Short mmCIF file of C-alpha atoms in Angstrom, two decimals:
data_model
loop_
_atom_site.label_atom_id
_atom_site.label_comp_id
_atom_site.label_asym_id
_atom_site.label_seq_id
_atom_site.Cartn_x
_atom_site.Cartn_y
_atom_site.Cartn_z
CA MET K 49 -93.41 104.51 63.16
CA PHE K 50 -94.13 101.98 60.60
CA LEU K 51 -91.14 100.15 60.78
CA ASN K 52 -91.12 99.95 64.55
CA LYS K 53 -95.00 98.48 64.16
CA ASN K 54 -93.99 95.96 61.42
CA ARG K 55 -94.52 92.54 62.67
CA PHE K 56 -91.99 90.73 60.50
CA PHE K 57 -88.89 93.07 59.87
CA SER K 58 -87.62 95.06 62.60
CA ASN K 59 -85.21 97.99 62.03
CA THR K 60 -82.27 95.88 62.38
CA ASP K 61 -83.45 93.25 60.10
CA LEU K 62 -84.31 96.00 57.44
CA VAL K 63 -80.71 97.13 58.00
CA GLY K 64 -79.36 93.58 57.30
CA PHE K 65 -81.42 93.01 54.35
CA ALA K 66 -80.24 96.30 52.88
CA LEU K 67 -76.42 95.51 53.54
CA LEU K 68 -76.95 92.18 51.64
CA ALA K 69 -78.55 93.65 48.82
CA LEU K 70 -75.98 96.34 48.55
CA LEU K 71 -73.33 93.75 48.55
CA ILE K 72 -75.22 91.48 46.03
CA PHE K 73 -76.90 93.96 43.59
CA VAL K 74 -74.12 96.66 43.69
CA ILE K 75 -70.55 95.60 45.27
CA LEU K 76 -70.12 92.53 43.74
CA PRO K 77 -71.14 93.82 39.95
CA VAL K 78 -69.17 96.67 39.94
CA GLY K 79 -66.03 95.03 41.85
CA LEU K 80 -65.77 91.80 40.02
CA ASP K 81 -65.06 90.72 36.19
CA THR K 82 -67.80 88.12 34.69
CA PHE K 83 -65.91 85.14 35.38
CA ARG K 84 -65.73 86.03 39.05
CA LEU K 85 -69.21 87.35 39.34
CA ASN K 86 -70.56 84.15 37.71
CA LEU K 87 -68.69 82.38 40.41
CA PHE K 88 -70.39 84.14 43.20
CA GLY K 89 -73.44 83.59 41.48
CA LYS K 90 -72.70 79.93 42.00
CA TYR K 91 -71.98 80.49 45.63
CA LEU K 92 -75.60 82.21 45.77
CA THR K 93 -77.24 79.08 44.70
CA TYR K 94 -75.81 77.22 47.69
CA ALA K 95 -77.46 79.93 49.66
CA PHE K 96 -80.95 78.88 49.00
CA VAL K 97 -80.15 75.48 50.46
CA ALA K 98 -78.78 77.07 53.54
CA ILE K 99 -81.96 79.27 54.11
CA GLY K 100 -83.90 76.01 53.94
CA LEU K 101 -81.56 74.45 56.46
CA VAL K 102 -82.15 77.49 59.01
CA LEU K 103 -85.83 76.90 58.71
CA CYS K 104 -85.47 73.01 59.19
CA TRP K 105 -82.55 72.93 61.41
CA GLY K 106 -82.34 76.21 63.10
CA ALA K 107 -86.22 76.59 63.64
CA GLY K 108 -87.69 73.17 63.49
CA GLY K 109 -84.62 71.25 65.10
CA ILE K 110 -84.83 68.97 61.75
CA LEU K 111 -81.15 67.92 60.98
CA SER K 112 -81.19 67.03 57.31
CA LEU K 113 -77.79 65.45 55.77
CA GLY K 114 -79.51 65.12 52.61
CA GLN K 115 -80.22 68.40 51.30
CA GLY K 116 -78.01 67.84 48.21
CA VAL K 117 -81.03 65.42 47.01
CA PHE K 118 -83.53 68.26 46.43
CA PHE K 119 -80.71 70.47 45.07
CA GLY K 120 -79.70 67.97 42.48
CA LEU K 121 -83.42 67.15 41.67
CA GLY K 122 -84.24 70.78 41.05
CA GLY K 123 -81.10 70.81 39.04
CA TYR K 124 -81.56 67.71 36.88
CA CYS K 125 -85.25 69.06 36.28
CA MET K 126 -83.77 72.08 34.48
CA ALA K 127 -80.86 70.14 32.85
CA MET K 128 -83.31 67.73 31.15
CA PHE K 129 -85.22 70.81 29.49
CA LEU K 130 -81.84 72.48 28.61
CA LYS K 131 -80.60 68.83 27.31
CA LEU K 132 -83.73 68.55 25.22
CA GLU K 133 -83.46 71.89 23.67
CA ALA K 134 -79.85 71.45 22.85
CA SER K 135 -80.72 68.07 21.01
CA SER K 136 -82.44 69.15 18.08
CA PRO K 137 -82.09 66.77 14.98
CA GLU K 138 -80.00 69.66 13.25
CA ALA K 139 -77.77 70.02 16.35
CA THR K 140 -77.37 66.17 16.62
CA LYS K 141 -77.25 64.97 12.94
CA ILE K 142 -73.98 63.39 13.33
CA GLN K 143 -75.44 60.78 15.97
CA SER K 144 -76.46 57.51 14.91
CA THR K 145 -79.79 58.40 16.22
CA PRO K 146 -80.51 62.21 15.67
CA GLY K 147 -82.76 64.11 17.91
CA ILE K 148 -81.94 62.60 21.35
CA PRO K 149 -79.46 63.58 24.21
CA ASP K 150 -75.95 62.63 23.15
CA PHE K 151 -75.34 60.27 26.06
CA MET K 152 -78.38 58.31 25.35
CA ASP K 153 -76.95 57.96 21.87
CA TRP K 154 -73.76 56.43 23.29
CA ASN K 155 -75.76 54.04 25.38
CA GLN K 156 -77.54 52.64 22.26
CA ILE K 157 -80.88 54.27 23.13
CA THR K 158 -82.84 54.88 19.89
CA GLU K 159 -85.71 56.94 21.57
CA ILE K 160 -86.33 59.44 24.26
CA PRO K 161 -88.03 57.75 27.43
CA PHE K 162 -91.54 58.69 27.98
CA TRP K 163 -90.43 60.36 31.35
CA TRP K 164 -88.27 62.55 29.59
CA GLN K 165 -91.06 63.76 27.09
CA PRO K 166 -92.74 66.46 29.44
CA PHE K 167 -89.48 68.04 29.86
CA HIS K 168 -89.77 69.52 26.16
CA SER K 169 -92.24 72.32 28.01
CA LEU K 170 -90.37 75.04 29.69
CA THR K 171 -93.65 75.60 31.89
CA PHE K 172 -93.72 71.88 32.82
CA SER K 173 -89.85 72.06 33.66
CA LEU K 174 -90.09 75.10 35.89
CA ALA K 175 -93.19 73.58 37.75
CA ALA K 176 -91.23 70.21 38.10
CA VAL K 177 -88.24 72.07 39.57
CA ILE K 178 -90.35 72.69 42.80
CA ILE K 179 -93.24 70.08 42.53
CA ILE K 180 -90.93 66.75 42.11
CA PRO K 181 -88.45 67.78 45.01
CA VAL K 182 -91.36 68.87 47.31
CA ILE K 183 -93.49 65.55 46.67
CA PHE K 184 -90.46 63.55 47.33
CA ALA K 185 -89.71 65.29 50.62
CA PHE K 186 -93.42 64.81 51.52
CA ILE K 187 -93.04 61.03 51.03
CA ILE K 188 -90.09 61.19 53.07
CA GLY K 189 -91.42 63.19 55.83
CA VAL K 190 -94.69 61.17 56.07
CA ALA K 191 -92.74 57.93 56.36
CA MET K 192 -90.44 59.34 58.84
CA PHE K 193 -92.26 62.21 61.05
CA ARG K 194 -95.54 60.08 61.34
CA ARG K 195 -93.48 57.33 62.94
CA ARG K 196 -91.64 60.02 65.20
CA VAL K 197 -88.29 59.40 63.68
CA GLY K 198 -86.14 62.21 64.30
CA GLY K 199 -82.89 63.25 65.67
CA VAL K 200 -79.48 61.61 64.61
CA TYR K 201 -81.77 58.85 63.22
CA PHE K 202 -83.37 61.24 60.42
CA ALA K 203 -80.23 62.85 59.65
CA ILE K 204 -78.70 59.38 59.04
CA ILE K 205 -81.76 58.12 56.78
CA THR K 206 -81.38 61.41 54.66
CA GLN K 207 -77.73 60.75 54.40
CA ALA K 208 -78.64 57.27 53.19
CA ILE K 209 -81.41 58.75 50.75
CA ALA K 210 -78.45 60.82 49.35
CA ALA K 211 -76.18 58.07 48.75
CA ILE K 212 -78.89 55.85 47.14
CA LEU K 213 -79.80 58.44 44.76
CA THR K 214 -76.30 59.08 43.57
CA ILE K 215 -75.69 55.43 43.06
CA LEU K 216 -79.13 55.34 41.05
CA ILE K 217 -78.28 58.23 38.96
CA ILE K 218 -74.65 56.77 38.16
CA GLY K 219 -76.22 53.33 37.31
CA GLN K 220 -78.71 54.55 35.08
CA GLN K 221 -76.18 56.15 32.56
CA GLY K 222 -77.99 56.04 29.37
CA TYR K 223 -81.10 57.87 31.04
CA THR K 224 -79.30 60.52 33.36
CA GLY K 225 -75.68 60.82 31.90
CA GLY K 226 -74.00 58.57 34.60
CA VAL K 227 -71.34 60.00 36.45
CA ASN K 228 -70.57 62.95 33.93
CA GLY K 229 -74.11 64.21 34.48
CA ILE K 230 -76.18 66.09 32.02
CA THR K 231 -73.48 68.48 30.08
CA ASP K 232 -73.29 70.58 27.12
CA LEU K 233 -76.12 72.79 27.93
CA ARG K 234 -76.59 75.81 25.66
CA THR K 235 -79.59 77.55 25.31
CA LEU K 236 -83.02 78.58 27.03
CA LYS K 237 -85.84 79.11 24.33
CA GLY K 238 -83.13 80.01 22.06
CA TRP K 239 -81.06 82.56 24.60
CA ASP K 240 -77.60 81.59 24.83
CA ILE K 241 -76.70 81.10 28.22
CA ARG K 242 -72.94 80.79 27.86
CA THR K 243 -72.47 84.45 26.95
CA ASP K 244 -71.10 86.80 29.24
CA ASP K 245 -74.16 89.20 29.00
CA ALA K 246 -76.17 86.08 29.88
CA LYS K 247 -74.12 85.10 33.16
CA VAL K 248 -74.34 88.74 34.21
CA ILE K 249 -78.63 88.47 33.61
CA LEU K 250 -78.64 85.22 35.41
CA TYR K 251 -76.56 86.47 38.42
CA PHE K 252 -79.11 89.28 38.83
CA VAL K 253 -82.10 86.75 38.39
CA ASN K 254 -80.36 84.41 41.11
CA GLY K 255 -80.03 87.41 43.52
CA GLY K 256 -83.72 88.44 43.12
CA LEU K 257 -85.04 84.97 43.48
CA LEU K 258 -82.77 84.39 46.47
CA PHE K 259 -84.32 87.67 48.19
CA VAL K 260 -87.84 86.28 47.25
CA CYS K 261 -86.96 83.17 49.14
CA LEU K 262 -85.50 85.35 52.17
CA PHE K 263 -88.65 87.04 52.49
CA ILE K 264 -90.55 83.95 52.42
CA ALA K 265 -88.60 82.48 55.07
CA GLN K 266 -88.53 85.49 57.17
CA LEU K 267 -92.67 85.43 57.05
CA ILE K 268 -92.52 81.74 58.15
CA ARG K 269 -89.96 82.52 61.11
CA LYS K 270 -91.87 85.65 62.40
CA SER K 271 -95.36 84.19 62.02
CA LYS K 272 -97.21 81.80 64.45
CA LEU K 273 -96.04 78.96 62.60
CA GLY K 274 -92.46 80.19 63.35
CA ARG K 275 -92.97 80.28 66.96
CA ILE K 276 -94.57 76.83 67.04
CA LEU K 277 -91.54 75.46 65.25
CA ILE K 278 -89.19 76.91 67.69
CA ALA K 279 -91.32 75.48 70.56
CA MET K 280 -91.36 72.19 68.82
CA ARG K 281 -87.50 72.18 68.61
CA ASP K 282 -87.21 72.88 72.35
CA GLN K 283 -90.03 71.15 73.81
CA GLU K 284 -91.68 68.82 71.33
CA ASP K 285 -93.48 66.51 73.91
CA ARG K 286 -95.24 69.72 75.30
CA VAL K 287 -96.14 71.15 71.93
CA ARG K 288 -97.61 67.59 71.11
CA PHE K 289 -99.54 67.69 74.37
CA SER K 290 -100.94 71.06 73.90
CA GLY K 291 -102.92 69.68 70.97
CA TYR K 292 -100.92 70.44 67.89
CA ASP K 293 -99.97 67.76 65.15
CA VAL K 294 -96.12 68.01 65.36
CA ALA K 295 -95.79 65.87 62.33
CA ASN K 296 -97.63 68.11 60.00
CA PHE K 297 -95.32 70.99 60.98
CA LYS K 298 -92.14 69.13 60.63
CA ILE K 299 -93.56 67.98 57.06
CA PHE K 300 -94.28 71.43 56.01
CA VAL K 301 -90.94 72.81 57.07
CA PHE K 302 -88.93 70.15 55.53
CA CYS K 303 -90.80 70.50 52.14
CA ALA K 304 -90.17 74.39 52.30
CA GLY K 305 -86.59 73.62 52.62
CA ALA K 306 -86.72 71.17 49.89
CA ALA K 307 -88.29 74.02 47.57
CA PHE K 308 -85.85 76.26 48.49
CA ALA K 309 -82.90 73.93 47.76
CA ALA K 310 -84.56 72.88 44.32
CA ILE K 311 -84.67 76.48 43.11
CA GLY K 312 -81.14 76.74 44.21
CA GLY K 313 -80.30 73.79 41.88
CA ALA K 314 -82.13 74.99 38.92
CA MET K 315 -80.21 78.30 39.02
CA PHE K 316 -76.84 76.52 39.48
CA THR K 317 -77.80 74.29 36.45
CA LEU K 318 -78.28 77.73 34.32
CA GLN K 319 -75.25 79.57 35.78
CA VAL K 320 -72.72 76.76 35.47
CA GLY K 321 -74.04 74.94 32.47
CA PHE K 322 -74.32 71.22 33.69
CA MET K 323 -75.50 69.15 36.51
CA SER K 324 -73.93 66.02 37.73
CA PRO K 325 -74.30 63.41 40.82
CA SER K 326 -71.48 64.88 42.58
CA PHE K 327 -73.96 67.63 43.78
CA VAL K 328 -76.32 65.25 44.84
CA GLY K 329 -74.54 62.83 47.24
CA ILE K 330 -73.28 62.86 51.18
CA VAL K 331 -70.19 64.98 50.62
CA PRO K 332 -72.08 67.92 49.06
CA SER K 333 -75.12 67.72 51.57
CA ILE K 334 -72.71 67.93 54.34
CA GLU K 335 -70.92 70.85 53.07
CA MET K 336 -74.27 72.43 52.80
CA VAL K 337 -74.85 71.91 56.70
CA ILE K 338 -71.35 73.50 56.94
CA PHE K 339 -72.72 76.64 55.13
CA CYS K 340 -75.42 76.85 57.60
CA ALA K 341 -73.41 76.34 60.46
CA VAL K 342 -70.81 78.73 59.88
CA GLY K 343 -73.31 81.50 58.87
CA GLY K 344 -75.41 80.76 61.94
CA ARG K 345 -78.19 78.31 62.20
CA LEU K 346 -80.55 80.65 63.58
CA SER K 347 -80.10 83.48 61.01
CA ILE K 348 -81.36 83.17 57.26
CA LEU K 349 -79.18 86.27 56.51
CA GLY K 350 -76.19 84.64 58.35
CA ALA K 351 -76.93 81.37 56.26
CA VAL K 352 -76.45 83.44 52.95
CA TYR K 353 -72.98 85.07 54.39
CA GLY K 354 -71.93 81.55 55.54
CA ALA K 355 -72.45 79.97 51.98
CA LEU K 356 -70.45 83.11 50.53
CA LEU K 357 -67.82 82.70 53.04
CA VAL K 358 -67.00 79.01 53.04
CA ASN K 359 -67.04 78.62 49.16
CA LEU K 360 -65.09 81.66 48.83
CA ALA K 361 -62.64 80.06 51.27
CA LYS K 362 -63.03 76.61 49.50
CA THR K 363 -62.08 78.38 45.90
CA THR K 364 -59.25 80.33 47.59
CA PHE K 365 -57.71 77.50 49.48
CA SER K 366 -57.95 75.25 46.21
CA GLU K 367 -56.40 77.74 44.05
CA LEU K 368 -53.38 78.40 46.57
CA PHE K 369 -52.98 75.30 48.23
CA PRO K 370 -54.27 72.34 45.92
CA GLU K 371 -53.28 69.67 48.24
CA LEU K 372 -54.08 71.31 51.61
CA TRP K 373 -57.50 72.96 50.73
CA LEU K 374 -59.66 70.38 52.45
CA PHE K 375 -57.60 70.73 55.76
CA GLY K 376 -58.27 74.47 55.33
CA LEU K 377 -61.70 74.10 54.97
CA GLY K 378 -62.18 71.88 57.78
CA ALA K 379 -60.02 74.02 60.13
CA LEU K 380 -62.18 77.10 59.40
CA PHE K 381 -65.68 75.11 60.10
CA ILE K 382 -63.94 73.87 63.52
CA ALA K 383 -62.61 77.45 64.27
CA VAL K 384 -65.94 78.81 63.84
CA VAL K 385 -67.78 76.05 65.49
CA LEU K 386 -65.61 76.39 68.62
CA ALA K 387 -64.87 80.24 68.96
CA PHE K 388 -68.50 81.20 67.52
CA PRO K 389 -71.24 78.48 68.06
CA ASN K 390 -73.85 80.80 66.82
CA GLY K 391 -71.62 81.56 63.59
CA LEU K 392 -71.37 84.80 61.78
CA ALA K 393 -74.79 85.90 62.72
CA GLY K 394 -73.84 85.30 66.47
CA LEU K 395 -71.14 87.99 65.91
CA TYR K 396 -73.48 90.38 64.44
CA LYS K 397 -76.25 90.02 67.15
CA ASP K 398 -73.26 90.47 69.87
CA TYR K 399 -71.16 93.38 68.43
CA VAL K 400 -73.09 94.99 65.62
CA GLU K 401 -76.88 94.89 66.03
CA PRO K 402 -76.31 96.41 69.72
CA ARG K 403 -74.92 99.58 67.95
CA ILE K 404 -77.57 99.70 65.40
CA VAL K 405 -80.29 99.38 68.02
CA ALA K 406 -78.57 102.45 69.97
CA LEU K 407 -78.42 104.28 66.73
CA PHE K 408 -82.11 104.09 66.13
CA LYS K 409 -82.91 104.85 70.02
CA ARG K 410 -80.85 107.92 69.57
CA LYS K 411 -82.58 108.99 66.42
CA ALA K 412 -86.08 108.43 68.09
CA SER K 413 -85.19 110.33 71.04
CA SER K 414 -84.07 113.33 68.85
CA VAL K 415 -87.35 113.29 67.14
CA ASN K 416 -89.05 113.31 70.52
CA ASP K 417 -87.11 116.24 71.81
CA VAL K 418 -88.26 118.09 68.51
CA SER K 419 -91.66 117.17 68.90
CA LYS K 420 -91.85 118.66 72.12
CA TYR K 421 -90.69 122.02 71.16
CA ASP K 422 -93.33 124.60 70.70
CA PRO K 423 -92.56 127.70 68.80
CA LEU K 424 -95.55 129.63 69.95
CA GLU K 425 -94.49 129.03 73.31
CA THR K 426 -91.11 130.23 72.66
CA ALA K 427 -92.16 133.27 70.92
CA ALA K 428 -94.45 133.98 73.89
CA GLU K 429 -91.21 133.92 76.23
#
């Protein structure tokens, strides 16, 4: 009875969450070696971005082609802390200036810049992972949505921002590591993140954080705010004339998507061991939209499966057909969009969910039949 009355999680939602949890926390860890498990952990970091895109694009109608910006900002905030920890005077004594990151030493920088200094603190770094991308998203949102910039214009502007940030990171090589990014990340508060045991632990931490984000996204979608977002997506002018400040709702959901992407970027840095501008620009941002489209832009669970499937296909194609994998990835995207416009989630809704609903109805009817049975009346007969 409680499950049927639950406002945020229907029976089918709970089944979907349970199956995803079974896949992430049981099937993959049991069936894969450490290398492949870490690879799937990397795929899951992209799922954070896809969940944010479901809120922005699927619910709010805001197509952002610059989510790599927030993914990269979160990753760079974590990478800066890890790099400072790896750049102790003892570890860098062979440099001309010990105690600074190696790429700074190569570029004749003799002291750590003032804006790097706060990243000596893990607490500050973890807060910055979310706060800095959210502030950046807030500035973009206020500048765009207050002026009622939306649709394809907003998508192009976010794409341009991704390109600008990539150029900026590469151009400031002495402070950001340039095109190579921030590499050679070793420990987190003395804990070696390069060992197999550490990679397994980080995988489970990544999965746990993913479910926290899924829970938050579900609360947003099923709340009154989520209903307003959907109405705003379909009839923005009508929502505005009803007295709602559409710009504020767009800013909020855009910032929420940025926060999810930033958490994914930070976990990517921890699991892979580096962060570079190649994950910030236009191409990765478009790939992130593909993850969402293949999984289903109306489903947060579909977005996770889309991220896993597309990245698995990308890895498989690149291993088997190094020269053709881009064509294979493009063909996969085109086929899914043409044949299943609602993505994997559409297939689930059309073919799987009705069976689950029918199963619950049969169980409910059987329970009602048993409750009508009165043993005293039977005995009297």
